[in-house]
XYZ file of C-alpha atoms in Angstrom:
315
model
C -0.096 0.052 -0.108
C 1.071 3.555 -0.178
C 1.541 5.599 2.905
C 0.058 8.893 2.070
C -0.731 11.884 4.746
C -2.556 15.497 4.103
C -2.969 18.223 6.060
C -5.084 21.157 6.521
C -4.657 24.468 8.912
C -8.158 26.223 7.517
C -8.775 27.973 4.484
C -9.950 31.905 4.290
C -6.225 32.118 4.495
C -4.644 36.319 6.136
C -3.581 38.206 3.121
C 0.618 37.752 2.463
C 0.430 41.407 3.690
C -1.154 40.983 7.353
C 1.328 38.518 8.712
C 5.798 39.785 8.425
C 7.339 36.861 6.090
C 8.920 35.164 9.524
C 5.691 34.588 10.697
C 4.538 33.379 7.613
C 7.734 31.054 7.684
C 6.631 29.777 11.084
C 3.395 29.089 9.764
C 4.824 26.866 7.299
C 7.214 25.600 9.286
C 4.351 24.163 12.283
C 2.773 22.519 9.051
C 5.904 20.990 8.303
C 6.402 19.719 12.136
C 2.630 18.532 11.581
C 3.347 16.119 8.649
C 6.536 15.094 9.843
C 4.640 13.770 13.365
C 2.750 12.170 11.610
C 4.192 10.387 8.686
C 6.313 9.046 11.668
C 3.615 6.612 12.894
C 2.866 5.473 9.548
C 7.089 4.811 8.603
C 6.917 2.309 11.830
C 3.671 0.862 10.309
C 1.710 2.863 12.806
C -2.100 3.196 11.855
C -3.840 5.849 10.235
C -5.918 6.597 13.177
C -2.693 7.648 15.124
C -0.797 9.599 12.874
C -3.811 11.474 12.051
C -3.970 12.443 16.146
C 0.088 12.912 16.121
C -0.825 15.746 13.353
C -3.600 17.747 14.283
C -1.823 18.105 17.556
C 1.117 19.441 16.272
C -1.528 21.715 15.152
C -3.443 22.264 17.820
C -0.436 23.869 19.730
C 0.357 25.842 17.212
C -1.037 29.820 17.837
C -1.032 30.252 13.802
C -4.159 27.815 13.661
C -7.389 28.382 15.157
C -7.622 24.695 17.027
C -6.364 24.653 20.526
C -3.767 27.777 21.661
C -4.612 30.085 18.138
C -8.606 29.155 18.888
C -11.320 31.488 17.938
C -12.640 33.595 20.665
C -17.137 32.791 20.957
C -18.788 36.361 21.626
C -18.744 36.007 25.354
C -14.733 36.439 24.636
C -13.886 32.222 26.301
C -12.817 29.873 24.147
C -15.275 26.690 22.853
C -12.874 23.572 21.115
C -13.957 20.981 18.896
C -12.913 17.746 17.379
C -13.475 14.515 16.101
C -11.671 11.754 14.592
C -12.466 8.565 12.711
C -11.026 5.033 11.898
C -12.087 3.951 8.587
C -11.567 0.366 8.960
C -13.588 0.185 12.024
C -15.902 3.152 11.885
C -14.949 3.708 15.433
C -15.424 7.836 15.660
C -14.847 9.812 18.990
C -15.569 13.586 19.106
C -15.894 17.151 22.311
C -17.617 20.249 21.137
C -17.479 23.288 23.067
C -14.829 22.187 25.394
C -13.252 24.952 27.508
C -10.333 23.837 29.544
C -9.064 20.228 26.804
C -5.733 21.234 25.859
C -5.786 19.194 22.755
C -9.058 18.142 22.399
C -8.383 15.786 19.456
C -6.631 13.568 22.039
C -10.441 13.815 24.091
C -11.894 12.769 20.857
C -9.230 9.626 20.427
C -9.742 8.573 24.018
C -14.072 8.560 23.027
C -13.429 6.306 19.985
C -11.579 3.704 22.449
C -13.904 3.996 24.852
C -16.644 3.207 22.328
C -19.151 4.718 23.545
C -20.557 7.338 23.654
C -19.683 8.603 20.524
C -19.185 12.451 21.862
C -19.256 14.581 24.626
C -20.300 18.003 25.239
C -19.577 20.947 27.427
C -18.309 20.351 30.940
C -18.479 16.543 30.092
C -16.192 16.577 27.436
C -13.909 18.344 30.655
C -15.079 16.348 33.107
C -14.051 13.256 30.909
C -10.644 14.495 29.955
C -9.445 14.883 33.465
C -10.400 11.184 34.343
C -8.716 9.864 31.490
C -5.549 12.459 32.528
C -5.759 14.313 29.488
C -3.820 17.707 30.028
C -6.481 20.435 30.940
C -5.487 23.994 30.468
C -7.398 27.101 32.265
C -9.138 28.814 28.976
C -6.668 31.513 28.616
C -4.055 29.559 27.275
C -5.845 29.463 24.378
C -5.625 33.031 23.623
C -3.628 35.075 21.188
C -3.730 38.645 20.101
C -4.568 38.315 16.951
C -7.948 36.567 18.097
C -8.463 39.329 20.257
C -8.039 41.844 17.120
C -10.794 39.451 14.992
C -13.061 39.647 17.876
C -12.550 42.893 18.044
C -12.977 43.490 14.247
C -16.592 41.012 14.460
C -17.804 43.009 17.528
C -17.405 46.439 15.893
C -18.445 45.083 12.328
C -21.743 43.458 13.089
C -22.609 47.426 15.705
C -22.495 48.701 11.478
C -23.777 46.044 9.907
C -20.804 44.667 8.010
C -20.556 41.226 9.688
C -21.015 39.353 6.220
C -18.497 41.575 4.231
C -15.312 39.805 6.670
C -12.975 37.832 5.437
C -12.942 34.130 5.665
C -9.668 34.392 7.627
C -11.512 36.932 9.833
C -14.511 34.635 10.852
C -13.129 30.913 10.631
C -10.661 28.374 10.664
C -10.033 25.072 11.570
C -7.074 22.056 11.384
C -6.907 18.713 9.971
C -5.198 16.001 8.791
C -5.783 12.564 7.026
C -4.130 9.481 6.309
C -3.621 6.161 4.745
C -1.398 3.768 6.556
C 0.862 0.701 5.900
C -2.365 -1.802 5.811
C -4.409 0.323 3.154
C -7.126 1.996 6.175
C -8.105 5.258 5.910
C -8.395 8.013 8.918
C -9.402 11.532 9.447
C -9.605 13.851 12.208
C -10.539 17.766 12.513
C -10.280 20.294 15.116
C -11.080 24.436 15.416
C -12.576 27.273 18.296
C -15.228 27.631 15.833
C -15.661 30.955 14.242
C -15.014 34.823 16.139
C -18.112 36.114 17.560
C -20.404 32.967 17.228
C -23.034 32.830 20.135
C -21.671 30.925 23.346
C -22.301 27.315 22.832
C -22.271 27.023 19.252
C -21.583 23.604 17.534
C -19.889 23.240 14.100
C -19.489 20.814 11.852
C -15.642 19.731 12.804
C -17.280 17.107 15.247
C -19.807 15.566 13.740
C -19.300 12.983 12.077
C -20.043 12.630 7.965
C -19.859 16.610 7.924
C -16.125 17.947 8.601
C -14.451 14.481 9.744
C -15.827 11.616 7.753
C -13.037 7.802 6.785
C -14.295 4.476 5.429
C -11.334 2.165 4.012
C -12.071 1.518 0.449
C -13.652 5.394 -0.144
C -11.734 8.020 1.391
C -10.634 10.078 4.259
C -11.929 13.964 4.468
C -11.079 16.623 6.871
C -13.206 19.645 5.995
C -12.649 23.492 6.219
C -14.829 26.884 6.130
C -18.880 27.859 7.627
C -19.659 24.375 9.394
C -23.538 25.205 8.942
C -23.437 24.105 5.268
C -20.956 21.957 5.761
C -23.491 19.722 8.133
C -26.826 20.931 5.647
C -24.606 19.398 2.517
C -23.582 16.119 4.407
C -19.652 17.180 2.867
C -17.746 14.309 4.259
C -20.469 11.454 3.324
C -21.366 12.991 0.109
C -17.672 12.747 -1.111
C -17.385 9.314 0.303
C -20.860 8.412 -1.922
C -20.428 9.972 -5.150
C -16.894 7.305 -4.669
C -19.430 4.619 -3.797
C -22.470 5.099 -5.845
C -21.084 7.302 -8.853
C -18.083 5.772 -8.975
C -16.290 9.800 -8.996
C -12.875 9.210 -8.675
C -11.150 11.402 -5.890
C -10.177 14.428 -7.344
C -14.065 14.256 -9.338
C -16.033 14.105 -6.118
C -14.280 16.420 -4.169
C -14.663 19.163 -7.077
C -18.174 18.061 -7.539
C -18.579 18.806 -3.909
C -16.571 21.968 -3.863
C -18.660 23.251 -6.617
C -21.678 22.646 -5.011
C -20.848 25.004 -2.173
C -18.790 27.413 -4.518
C -22.149 28.205 -6.230
C -23.394 29.116 -3.101
C -21.390 31.828 -2.413
C -19.942 29.419 0.449
C -15.806 29.788 1.085
C -14.488 26.102 1.830
C -11.988 24.128 1.384
C -10.717 20.420 2.464
C -8.184 17.242 1.845
C -9.221 13.936 1.268
C -7.491 10.757 0.519
C -8.274 8.001 -1.386
C -7.546 3.924 -0.395
C -4.764 4.262 -3.276
C -3.291 7.423 -2.069
C -4.036 9.733 -4.184
C -4.636 13.421 -2.616
C -7.064 16.127 -3.239
C -6.587 19.359 -1.342
C -9.125 21.509 -3.104
C -10.767 24.666 -1.995
C -12.447 27.999 -2.900
C -10.752 30.857 -0.728
C -7.908 33.433 -1.089
C -6.204 30.610 0.264
C -5.741 27.528 2.568
C -2.762 26.693 4.852
C -2.086 23.145 3.771
C 0.607 20.583 3.495
C 0.879 16.482 2.353
C 4.168 14.201 1.577
C 5.213 12.282 -1.003
C 5.420 9.040 -1.372
C 9.702 9.814 -1.399
C 9.000 11.319 1.453
C 9.553 14.591 1.017
C 7.081 17.447 2.344
C 5.563 19.873 0.624
C 3.415 23.309 2.780
C 1.869 25.944 1.043
C -0.798 29.015 2.369
C -1.494 30.973 -0.852
C -0.629 29.479 -4.340
C 2.304 28.397 -3.837
C 3.374 25.669 -2.688
C 6.956 24.709 -1.286
C 9.137 22.011 -0.525
C 9.592 21.753 3.247
C 12.855 19.542 3.302
C 12.192 15.805 3.756
C 9.449 13.522 6.317
């Protein structure tokens, strides 16, 4: 089987002028670190589900992405975190939503997956589960960054003057995700997010919803999406891509482009990464950019933020 790994750090990336070249370089470096973490699992013969957890965990710890440290603020000035993970071999899955104290929500989602029941825990129950399992918990302030504070202030002003709908995808949204194919041909997907800036307290998007923002099924596809979660839920994006492949005979490229095209037709900013059972990779998006990266079969890391893809060394 062909080992494969792809990640995204959210679509609608910032205009290049809004970060220094040093900051952009660090963001690309964190993407590469995420890929190295996931690839290290795969090359040792580890399962795809462990690889996607490892990759997402690195991005949750980076301030450059809207997940974990660096997550968006809700309307109350707090962070509520969502994450999910799915094993394509067994269809086992786990998810948390509206968590406030779990340092790495993807770790808690994986623990729930291994437990088997329940699949999804929300809010304080998710935080308490993490504590009970010995998973790192932190104060909510741990997730805060100056850039996210500025985004919250900007969105509140836009709300007051009636221009919230004109905000860029980068101001509003952001998600991280990973998909992988292991040496046994098993697929897995994982997604984590802080939601959108100035979201109502308690709002839950697509990232923890299996079949919407996250989906994996052996023989078909593994998908992790990024964009306005309400639309990903309505369109069942992950499952829709898998269905086009299974029942319509679409290729990975055809299926991902068809679903993204439908979102684009309704002016919905979106992006995703997907992997097929043959190790093929798709990473389409319809916004100004998308943090993304993948490892080619020769072990070379490729990362990108806007249009250009650059090689970032050996995995």
